[in-house]
Coordinates of C-alpha atoms and ligand atoms in Angstrom, one line a residue:
X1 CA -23.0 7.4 -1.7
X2 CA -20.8 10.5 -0.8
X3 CA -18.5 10.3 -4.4
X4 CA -17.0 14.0 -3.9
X5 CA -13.6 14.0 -2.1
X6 CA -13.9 15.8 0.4
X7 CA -10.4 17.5 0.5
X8 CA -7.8 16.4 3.7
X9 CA -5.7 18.8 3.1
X10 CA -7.7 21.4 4.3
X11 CA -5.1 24.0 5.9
X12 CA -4.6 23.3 9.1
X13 CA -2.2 25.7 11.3
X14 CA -1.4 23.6 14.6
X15 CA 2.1 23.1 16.8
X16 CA 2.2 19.2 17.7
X17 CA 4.5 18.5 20.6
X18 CA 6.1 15.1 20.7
X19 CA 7.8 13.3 23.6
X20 CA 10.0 11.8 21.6
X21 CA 10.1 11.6 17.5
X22 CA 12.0 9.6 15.3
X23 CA 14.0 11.7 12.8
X24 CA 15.6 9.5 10.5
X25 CA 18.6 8.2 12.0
X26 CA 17.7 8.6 15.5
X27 CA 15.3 9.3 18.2
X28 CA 15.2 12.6 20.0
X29 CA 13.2 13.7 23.1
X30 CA 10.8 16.8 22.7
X31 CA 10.2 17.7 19.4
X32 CA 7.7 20.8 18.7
X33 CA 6.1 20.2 15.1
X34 CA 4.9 23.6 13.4
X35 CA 2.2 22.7 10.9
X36 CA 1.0 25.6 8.4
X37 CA -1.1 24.6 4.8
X38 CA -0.7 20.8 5.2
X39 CA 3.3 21.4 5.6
X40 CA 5.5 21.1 8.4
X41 CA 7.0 24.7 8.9
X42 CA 9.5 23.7 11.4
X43 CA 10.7 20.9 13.3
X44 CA 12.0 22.3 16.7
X45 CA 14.4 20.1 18.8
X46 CA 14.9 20.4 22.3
X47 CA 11.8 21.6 23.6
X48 CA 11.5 19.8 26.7
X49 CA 8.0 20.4 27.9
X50 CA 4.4 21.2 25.4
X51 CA 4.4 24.9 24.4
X52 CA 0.7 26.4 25.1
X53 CA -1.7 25.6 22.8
X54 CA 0.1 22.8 21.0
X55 CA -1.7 19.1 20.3
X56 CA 0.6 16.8 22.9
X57 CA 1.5 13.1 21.4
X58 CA 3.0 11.0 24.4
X59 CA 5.2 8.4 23.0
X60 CA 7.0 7.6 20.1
X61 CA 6.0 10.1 16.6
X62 CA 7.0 8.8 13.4
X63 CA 6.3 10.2 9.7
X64 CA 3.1 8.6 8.6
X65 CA 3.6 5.4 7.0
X66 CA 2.9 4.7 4.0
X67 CA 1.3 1.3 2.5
X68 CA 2.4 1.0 -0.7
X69 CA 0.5 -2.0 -1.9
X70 CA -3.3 -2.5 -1.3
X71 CA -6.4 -4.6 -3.0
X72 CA -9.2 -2.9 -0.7
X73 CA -11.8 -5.5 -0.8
X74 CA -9.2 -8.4 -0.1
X75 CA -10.2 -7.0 3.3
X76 CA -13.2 -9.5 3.0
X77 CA -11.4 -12.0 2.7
X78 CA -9.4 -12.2 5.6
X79 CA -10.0 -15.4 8.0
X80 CA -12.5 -17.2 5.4
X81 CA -9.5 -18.0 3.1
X82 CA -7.8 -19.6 6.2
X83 CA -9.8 -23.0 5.6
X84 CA -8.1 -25.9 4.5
X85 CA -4.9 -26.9 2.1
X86 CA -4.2 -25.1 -1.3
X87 CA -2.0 -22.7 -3.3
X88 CA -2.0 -19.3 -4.2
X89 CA -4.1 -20.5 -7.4
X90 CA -6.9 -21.8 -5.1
X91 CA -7.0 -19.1 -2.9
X92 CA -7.1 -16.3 -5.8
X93 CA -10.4 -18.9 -6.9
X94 CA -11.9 -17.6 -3.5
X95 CA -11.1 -14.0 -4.0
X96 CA -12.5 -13.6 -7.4
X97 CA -15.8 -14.6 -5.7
X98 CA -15.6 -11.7 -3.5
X99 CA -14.7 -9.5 -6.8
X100 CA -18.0 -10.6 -8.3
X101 CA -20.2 -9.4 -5.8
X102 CA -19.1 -6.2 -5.5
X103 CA -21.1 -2.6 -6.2
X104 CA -19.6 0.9 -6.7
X105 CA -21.6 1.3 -3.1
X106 CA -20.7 -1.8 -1.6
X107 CA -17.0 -1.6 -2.5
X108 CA -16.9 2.8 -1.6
X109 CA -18.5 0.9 2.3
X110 CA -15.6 -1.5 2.4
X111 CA -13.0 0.1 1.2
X112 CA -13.7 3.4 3.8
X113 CA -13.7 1.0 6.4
X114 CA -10.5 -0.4 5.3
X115 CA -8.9 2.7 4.9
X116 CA -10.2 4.2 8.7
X117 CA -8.7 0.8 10.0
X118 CA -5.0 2.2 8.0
X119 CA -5.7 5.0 9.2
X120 CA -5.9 3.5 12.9
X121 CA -2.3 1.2 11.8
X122 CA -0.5 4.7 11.6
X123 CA -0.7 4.6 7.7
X124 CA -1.2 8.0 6.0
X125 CA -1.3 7.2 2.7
X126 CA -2.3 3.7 0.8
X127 CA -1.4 2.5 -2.9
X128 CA -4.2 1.1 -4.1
X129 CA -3.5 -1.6 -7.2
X130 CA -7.1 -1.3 -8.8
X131 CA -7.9 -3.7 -11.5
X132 CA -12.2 -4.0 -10.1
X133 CA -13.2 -1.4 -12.6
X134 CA -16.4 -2.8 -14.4
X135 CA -19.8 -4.2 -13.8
X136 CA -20.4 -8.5 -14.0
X137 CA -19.6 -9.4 -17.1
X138 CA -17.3 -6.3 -18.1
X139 CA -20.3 -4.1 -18.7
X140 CA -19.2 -0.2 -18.1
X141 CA -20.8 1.6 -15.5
X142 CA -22.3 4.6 -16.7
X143 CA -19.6 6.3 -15.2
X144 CA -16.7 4.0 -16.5
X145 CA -14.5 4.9 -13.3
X146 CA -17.8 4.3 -10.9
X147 CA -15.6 1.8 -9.2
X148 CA -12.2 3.9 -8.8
X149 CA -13.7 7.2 -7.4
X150 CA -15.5 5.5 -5.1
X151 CA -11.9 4.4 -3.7
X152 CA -10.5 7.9 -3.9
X153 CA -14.1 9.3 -1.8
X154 CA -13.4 6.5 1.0
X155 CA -10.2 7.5 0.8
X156 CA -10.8 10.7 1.9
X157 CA -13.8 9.8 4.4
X158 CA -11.6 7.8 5.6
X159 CA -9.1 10.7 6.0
X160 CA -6.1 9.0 4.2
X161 CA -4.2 9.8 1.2
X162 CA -4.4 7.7 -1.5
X163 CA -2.4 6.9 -5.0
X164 CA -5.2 5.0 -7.3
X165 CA -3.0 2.8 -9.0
X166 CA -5.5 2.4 -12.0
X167 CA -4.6 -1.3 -13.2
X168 CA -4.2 -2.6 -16.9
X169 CA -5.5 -6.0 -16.8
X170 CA -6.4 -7.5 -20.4
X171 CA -5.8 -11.2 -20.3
X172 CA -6.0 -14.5 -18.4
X173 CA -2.1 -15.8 -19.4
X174 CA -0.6 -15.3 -22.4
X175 CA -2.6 -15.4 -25.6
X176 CA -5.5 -16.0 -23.3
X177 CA -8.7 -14.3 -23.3
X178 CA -9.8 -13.1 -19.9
X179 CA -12.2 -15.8 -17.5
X180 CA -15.8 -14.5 -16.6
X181 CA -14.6 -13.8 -13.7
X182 CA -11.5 -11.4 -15.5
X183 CA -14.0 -9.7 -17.3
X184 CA -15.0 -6.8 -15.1
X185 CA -11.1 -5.9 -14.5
X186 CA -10.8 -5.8 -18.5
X187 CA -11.2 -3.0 -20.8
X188 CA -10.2 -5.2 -23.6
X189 CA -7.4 -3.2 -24.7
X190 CA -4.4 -0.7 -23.4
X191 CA -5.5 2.2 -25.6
X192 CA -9.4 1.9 -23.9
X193 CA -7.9 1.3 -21.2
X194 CA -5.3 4.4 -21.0
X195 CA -8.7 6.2 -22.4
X196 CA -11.0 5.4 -19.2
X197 CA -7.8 6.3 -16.7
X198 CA -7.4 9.6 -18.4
X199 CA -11.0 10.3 -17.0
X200 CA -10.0 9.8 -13.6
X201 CA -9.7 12.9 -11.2
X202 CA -7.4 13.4 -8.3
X203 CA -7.9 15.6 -5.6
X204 CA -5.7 17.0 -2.6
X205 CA -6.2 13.8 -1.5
X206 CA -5.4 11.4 -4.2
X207 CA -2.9 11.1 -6.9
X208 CA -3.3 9.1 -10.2
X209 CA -1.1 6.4 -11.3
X210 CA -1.2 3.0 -13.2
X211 CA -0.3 -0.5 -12.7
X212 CA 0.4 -3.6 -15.4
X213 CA -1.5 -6.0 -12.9
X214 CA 1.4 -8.8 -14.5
X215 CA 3.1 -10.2 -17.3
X216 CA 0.6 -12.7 -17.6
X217 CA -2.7 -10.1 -17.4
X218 CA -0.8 -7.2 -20.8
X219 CA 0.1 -8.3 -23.3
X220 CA 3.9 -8.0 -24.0
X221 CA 3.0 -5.8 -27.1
X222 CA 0.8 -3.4 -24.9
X223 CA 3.3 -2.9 -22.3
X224 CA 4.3 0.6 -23.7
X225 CA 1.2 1.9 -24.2
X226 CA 0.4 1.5 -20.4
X227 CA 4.1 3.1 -19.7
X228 CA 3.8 5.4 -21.8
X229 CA 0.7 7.0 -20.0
X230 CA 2.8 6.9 -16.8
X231 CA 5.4 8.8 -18.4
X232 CA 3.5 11.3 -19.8
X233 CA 2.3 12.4 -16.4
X234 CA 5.3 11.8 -14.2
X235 CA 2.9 9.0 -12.2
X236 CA 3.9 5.8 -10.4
X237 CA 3.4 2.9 -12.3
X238 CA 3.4 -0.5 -10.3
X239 CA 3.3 -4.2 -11.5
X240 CA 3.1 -8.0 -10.1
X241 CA 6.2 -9.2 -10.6
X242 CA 7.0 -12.4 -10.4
X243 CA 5.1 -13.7 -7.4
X244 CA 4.2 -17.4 -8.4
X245 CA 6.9 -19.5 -10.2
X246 CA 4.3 -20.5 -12.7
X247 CA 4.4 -17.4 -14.2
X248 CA 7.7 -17.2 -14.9
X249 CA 7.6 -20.9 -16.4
X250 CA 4.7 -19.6 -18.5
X251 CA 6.5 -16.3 -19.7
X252 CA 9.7 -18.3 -20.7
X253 CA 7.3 -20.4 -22.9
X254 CA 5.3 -17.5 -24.3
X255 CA 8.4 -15.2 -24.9
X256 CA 11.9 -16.9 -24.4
X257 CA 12.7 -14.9 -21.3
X258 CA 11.7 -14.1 -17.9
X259 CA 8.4 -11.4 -16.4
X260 CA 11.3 -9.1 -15.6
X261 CA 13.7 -9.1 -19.0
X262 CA 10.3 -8.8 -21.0
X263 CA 9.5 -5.7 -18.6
X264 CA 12.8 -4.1 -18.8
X265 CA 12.4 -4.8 -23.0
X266 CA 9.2 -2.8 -23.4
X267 CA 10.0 0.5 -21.7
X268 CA 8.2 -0.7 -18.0
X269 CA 11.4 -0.3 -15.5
X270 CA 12.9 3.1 -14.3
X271 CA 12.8 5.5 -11.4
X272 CA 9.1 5.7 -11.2
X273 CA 8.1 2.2 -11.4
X274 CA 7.6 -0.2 -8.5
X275 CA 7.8 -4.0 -9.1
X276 CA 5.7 -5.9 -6.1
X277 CA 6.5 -9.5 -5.0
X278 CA 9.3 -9.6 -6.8
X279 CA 9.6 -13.2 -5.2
X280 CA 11.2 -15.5 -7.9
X281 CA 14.0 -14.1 -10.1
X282 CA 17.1 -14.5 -11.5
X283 CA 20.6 -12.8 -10.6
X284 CA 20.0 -10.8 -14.1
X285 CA 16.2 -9.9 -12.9
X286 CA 18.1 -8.5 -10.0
X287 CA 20.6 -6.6 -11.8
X288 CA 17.9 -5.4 -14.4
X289 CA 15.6 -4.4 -11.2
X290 CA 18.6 -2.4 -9.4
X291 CA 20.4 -0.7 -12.1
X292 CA 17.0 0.9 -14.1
X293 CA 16.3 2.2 -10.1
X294 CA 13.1 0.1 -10.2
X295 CA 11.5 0.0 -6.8
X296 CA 10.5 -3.0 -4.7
X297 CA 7.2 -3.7 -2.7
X298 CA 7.8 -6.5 -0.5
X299 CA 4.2 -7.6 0.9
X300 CA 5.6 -10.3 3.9
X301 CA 2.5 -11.6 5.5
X302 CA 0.5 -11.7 2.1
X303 CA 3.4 -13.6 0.7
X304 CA 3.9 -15.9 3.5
X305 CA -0.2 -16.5 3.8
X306 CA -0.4 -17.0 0.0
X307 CA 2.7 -19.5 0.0
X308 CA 4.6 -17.4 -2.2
X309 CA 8.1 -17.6 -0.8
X310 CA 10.5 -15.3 0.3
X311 CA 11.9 -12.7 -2.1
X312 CA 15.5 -11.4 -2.4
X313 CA 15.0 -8.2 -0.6
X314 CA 18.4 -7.8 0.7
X315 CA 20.1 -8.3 -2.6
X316 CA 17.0 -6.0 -4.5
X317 CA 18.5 -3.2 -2.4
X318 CA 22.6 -4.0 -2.8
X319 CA 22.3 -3.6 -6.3
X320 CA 20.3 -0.4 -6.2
X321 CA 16.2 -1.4 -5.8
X322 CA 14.8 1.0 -2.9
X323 CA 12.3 -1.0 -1.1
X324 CA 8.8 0.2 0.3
X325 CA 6.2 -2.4 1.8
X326 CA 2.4 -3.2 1.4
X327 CA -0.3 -5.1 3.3
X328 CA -1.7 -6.1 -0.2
X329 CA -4.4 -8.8 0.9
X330 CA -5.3 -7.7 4.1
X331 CA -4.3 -10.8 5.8
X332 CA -3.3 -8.3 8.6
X333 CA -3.1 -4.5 8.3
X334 CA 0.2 -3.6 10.1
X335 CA 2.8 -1.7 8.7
X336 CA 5.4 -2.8 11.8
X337 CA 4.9 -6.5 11.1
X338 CA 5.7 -6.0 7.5
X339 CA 8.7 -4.4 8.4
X340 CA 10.2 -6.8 11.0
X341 CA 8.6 -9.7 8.7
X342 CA 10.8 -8.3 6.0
X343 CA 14.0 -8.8 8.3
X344 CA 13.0 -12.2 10.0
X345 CA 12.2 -13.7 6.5
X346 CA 15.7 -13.2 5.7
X347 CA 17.0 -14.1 8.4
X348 CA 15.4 -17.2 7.9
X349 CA 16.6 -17.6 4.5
X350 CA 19.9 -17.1 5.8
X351 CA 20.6 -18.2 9.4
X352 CA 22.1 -14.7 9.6
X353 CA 20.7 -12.1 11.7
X354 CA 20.5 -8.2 10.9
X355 CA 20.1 -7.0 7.5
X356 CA 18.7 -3.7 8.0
X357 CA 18.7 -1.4 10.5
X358 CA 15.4 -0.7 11.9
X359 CA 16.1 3.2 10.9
X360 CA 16.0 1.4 7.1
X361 CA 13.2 -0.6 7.8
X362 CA 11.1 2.3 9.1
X363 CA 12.8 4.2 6.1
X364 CA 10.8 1.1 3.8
X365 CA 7.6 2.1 5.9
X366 CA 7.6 6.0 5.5
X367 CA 10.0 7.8 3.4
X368 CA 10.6 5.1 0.5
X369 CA 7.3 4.3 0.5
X370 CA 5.5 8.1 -0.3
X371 CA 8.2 8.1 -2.8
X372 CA 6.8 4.8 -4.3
X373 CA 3.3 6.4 -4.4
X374 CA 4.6 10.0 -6.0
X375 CA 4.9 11.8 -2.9
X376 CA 8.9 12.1 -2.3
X377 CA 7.6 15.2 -0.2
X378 CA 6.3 13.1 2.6
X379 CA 7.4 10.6 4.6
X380 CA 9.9 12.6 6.6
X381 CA 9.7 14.6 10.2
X382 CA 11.4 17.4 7.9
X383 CA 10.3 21.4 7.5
X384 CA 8.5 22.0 4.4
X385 CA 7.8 17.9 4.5
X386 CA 3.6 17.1 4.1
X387 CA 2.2 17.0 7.5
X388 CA 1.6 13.6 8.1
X389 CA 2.7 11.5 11.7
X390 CA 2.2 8.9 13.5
X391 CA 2.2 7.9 17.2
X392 CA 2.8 5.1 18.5
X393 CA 2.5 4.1 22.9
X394 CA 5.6 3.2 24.7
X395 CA 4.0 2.5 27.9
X396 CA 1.7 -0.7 26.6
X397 CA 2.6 -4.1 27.4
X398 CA 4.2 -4.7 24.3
X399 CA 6.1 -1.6 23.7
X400 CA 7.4 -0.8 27.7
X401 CA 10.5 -1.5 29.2
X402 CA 13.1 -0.3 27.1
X403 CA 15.1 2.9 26.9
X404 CA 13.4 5.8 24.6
X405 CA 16.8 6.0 22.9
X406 CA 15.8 2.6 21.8
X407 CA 11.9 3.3 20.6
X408 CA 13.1 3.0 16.5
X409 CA 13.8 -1.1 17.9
X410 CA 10.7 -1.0 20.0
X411 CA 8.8 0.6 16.8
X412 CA 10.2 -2.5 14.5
X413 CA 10.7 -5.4 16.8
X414 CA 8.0 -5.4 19.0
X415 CA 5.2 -2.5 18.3
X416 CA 2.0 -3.6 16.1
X417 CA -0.6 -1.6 14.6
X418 CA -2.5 -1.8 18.4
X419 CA -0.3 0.4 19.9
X420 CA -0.7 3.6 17.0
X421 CA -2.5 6.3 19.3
X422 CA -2.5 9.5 16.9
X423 CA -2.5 9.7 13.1
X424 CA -2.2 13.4 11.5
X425 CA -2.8 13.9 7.5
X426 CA -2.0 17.2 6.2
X427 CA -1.9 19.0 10.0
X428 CA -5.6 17.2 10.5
X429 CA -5.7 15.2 13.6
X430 CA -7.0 11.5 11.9
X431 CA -6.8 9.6 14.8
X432 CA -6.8 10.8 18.5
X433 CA -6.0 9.1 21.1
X434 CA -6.5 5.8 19.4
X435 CA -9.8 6.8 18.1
X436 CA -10.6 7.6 14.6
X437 CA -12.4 11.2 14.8
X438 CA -14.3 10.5 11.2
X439 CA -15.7 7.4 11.3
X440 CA -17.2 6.4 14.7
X441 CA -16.9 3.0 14.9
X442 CA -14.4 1.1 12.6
X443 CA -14.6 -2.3 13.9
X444 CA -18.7 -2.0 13.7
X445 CA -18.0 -0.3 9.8
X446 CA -15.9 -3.2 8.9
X447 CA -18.4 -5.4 9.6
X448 CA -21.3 -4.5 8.1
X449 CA -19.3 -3.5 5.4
X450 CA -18.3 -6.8 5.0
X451 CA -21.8 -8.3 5.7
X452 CA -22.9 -6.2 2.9
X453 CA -20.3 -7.9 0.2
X454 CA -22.1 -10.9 1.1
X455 CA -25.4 -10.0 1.5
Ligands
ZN501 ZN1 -1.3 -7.4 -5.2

């Protein structure tokens, strides 16, 4: 197993030349995009035809997106949890079978895999909630972050950037020891754990955060300590947040209040922290979300394939909650169906059409979501911005027909991850022509990948 990242950043000094690019609030037709060190030096409108020499992407080019909310081996999940009736609490029975079975090689396989098929969705940089960190039975590894550095190499095989989100996860419920199955994400407490995360190395590549995996998993007296660490470094810190009523019923017995009061109470919320789900609150979670700046990660087609329900988005924003979005369980890897889910959930909700624009729902997909993951330098088509870009085709049978002027529309409303042709991390051209240049064969990596998990 390759564990040493090999860096994507490697400086790359290239012109890209797009037919028409996406810059924010609008689309504009031949755009020239200087790229020195990783960076974009200059972002040249107006330039009708390719200057000599530079890399031409033929359709629409957006700022790499940005999945703010991954469990890499949920990837193995996807179709065999799609048999027969049950809840959220029945499937998550299924996936901590998966958890069980997986190696420090096994899970570096998967997750590279997973990462090239981002990479081949458009997504340039993934947020990955990691709670896997031990052997069966909560043995350490002899390398206590075996597990997590094997996600930061596929990350960079894989030629993504990535924001190990290392996980506190201590507890089954409140006052509950963890399950056999809980025991391999536990290091017992938030001081060993804060220990073994302090070990971990980033690269150009990767960026270190941490994650409360929920309410229910830290206890409400070792919230700090797991802020704390996040403050110290200036790192995102994500956490569950109310995804499943039952643990809001079960925090209100434990502690009088609900996930998001008893978050807000021990130092959790702020500028740098990310609540995802965020499905069932109250109009004072809300408040308490929006005014401390707290991001939200809405997850849609995880959350409608777990049965979670649809979370106030729309007010999450009004009072102040930017929002950034995740594939999370891998039900489908598709940044563009996230986004439109976001909007056609709530329209559902409400009878009413058109809460966001599809300039803010891209916004969720790039800009909002780097910041989410510690990178408020990407995420824009802006000089001095990281280099990283997306193309997606405007001449497929889902995307053709409309007027380029309309491509952001085309991008939300009707694209998918099919149609991404190019991806470009830090100058480097990822994916070409709809063909990841680093890993041959995705679709043949996925599966034996996910052969392996089983084997
Ligand atoms: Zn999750």
């Amino acid at each position: 197993m390759q564990l040493t990242p090999r860096p994507t950043g490697t400086p790359v000094t290239a012109t890209y030349w797009a037919s028409h690019a996406w810059l924010g609030t609008h689309v504009e037709a031949g755009v020239a995009l200087d790229v020195a060190g990783g960076r974009f030096a200059a972002v040249r409108t107006g330039v009708e035809t390719p200057p000599p020499g530079a890399v031409v992407l033929r359709g629409l080019t957006l700022p790499g997106l940005a999945n703010t909310h991954s469990h890499a081996f949920h990837r193995a999940l996807r179709s065999s949890v799609q048999v027969g009736a049950g809840t959220f609490w029945s499937w998550r029975e299924l996936m901590y079978r998966v958890a069980s079975l997986l190696t420090p090689d096994t899970y570096y396989e998967l997750a590279r895999a997973t990462y090239a098929e981002m990479a081949l969705a458009g997504i340039t940089s993934v947020g990955e909630f990691h709670y896997l960190h031990h052997a069966p039975g909560g043995r350490p590894y002899d390398d206590p972050n075996a597990m997590g550095e094997a996600l930061v190499a596929a990350a960079a095989e894989a030629g993504i950037r990535i924001t190990l989100l290392d996980t506190a996860y201590l507890a089954a419920g409140f006052g509950e020891q963890p399950n056999r199955h809980q025991l391999r994400f536990s290091d017992t407490t938030a001081d060993a754990w804060a220990e073994r995360a302090a070990a971990l190395r980033g690269g150009d590549h990767a960026l270190i955060g941490a994650a409360v995996h929920s309410v229910r998993a830290v206890p409400a007296d070792q919230l700090a300590t797991v802020a704390a660490w996040a403050e110290e470094r200036g790192a995102p810190l994500h956490v569950h947040l109310s995804e499943q009523t039952a643990e809001n019923d079960a925090c209100a017995a434990a502690h009088g209040c609900t996930p998001t009061r008893l978050l807000a109470d021990h130092g959790v919320l702020g500028p740098r922290t990310t609540a995802v789900h965020s499905t069932h609150l109250t109009a004072e979670d809300i408040d308490l979300l929006g005014s401390s700046g707290t991001g939200t990660c809405m997850c849609p087609t995880t959350e409608r394939d777990l049965a979670d329900g649809i979370g106030p988005a729309a007010a999450l924003q009004r009072a102040g909650s930017p929002l950034s979005l995740g594939s999370d369980s891998h039900a489908v890897i598709d940044l563009f169906e996230e986004a439109r889910a976001m909007e056609l959930d709530e329209r559902l909700r409400t009878r009413v059409r058109g809460h966001w624009t599809a300039d803010a729902l891209l916004r969720a997909a790039s800009a909002d979501g780097h910041a989410a993951l510690g990178r408020p330098d990407a995420g824009t088509l802006e000089p001095g911005a990281a280099a990283d870009l997306t193309t997606i085709a405007l001449d497929s049978v889902r995307t053709a027909g409309p007027v380029p002027r309309m491509a952001a529309q085309v991008a939300v409303f009707a694209a998918s991850a099919a149609d991404v042709r190019h991806t470009v991390v830090a100058g480097r051209h990822i994916v070409r022509d709809g063909r990841h240049t680093t890993v041959e064969d995705v679709p043949r990596a996925l599966a034996s990948a996910v052969a392996a998990v089983y084997r």
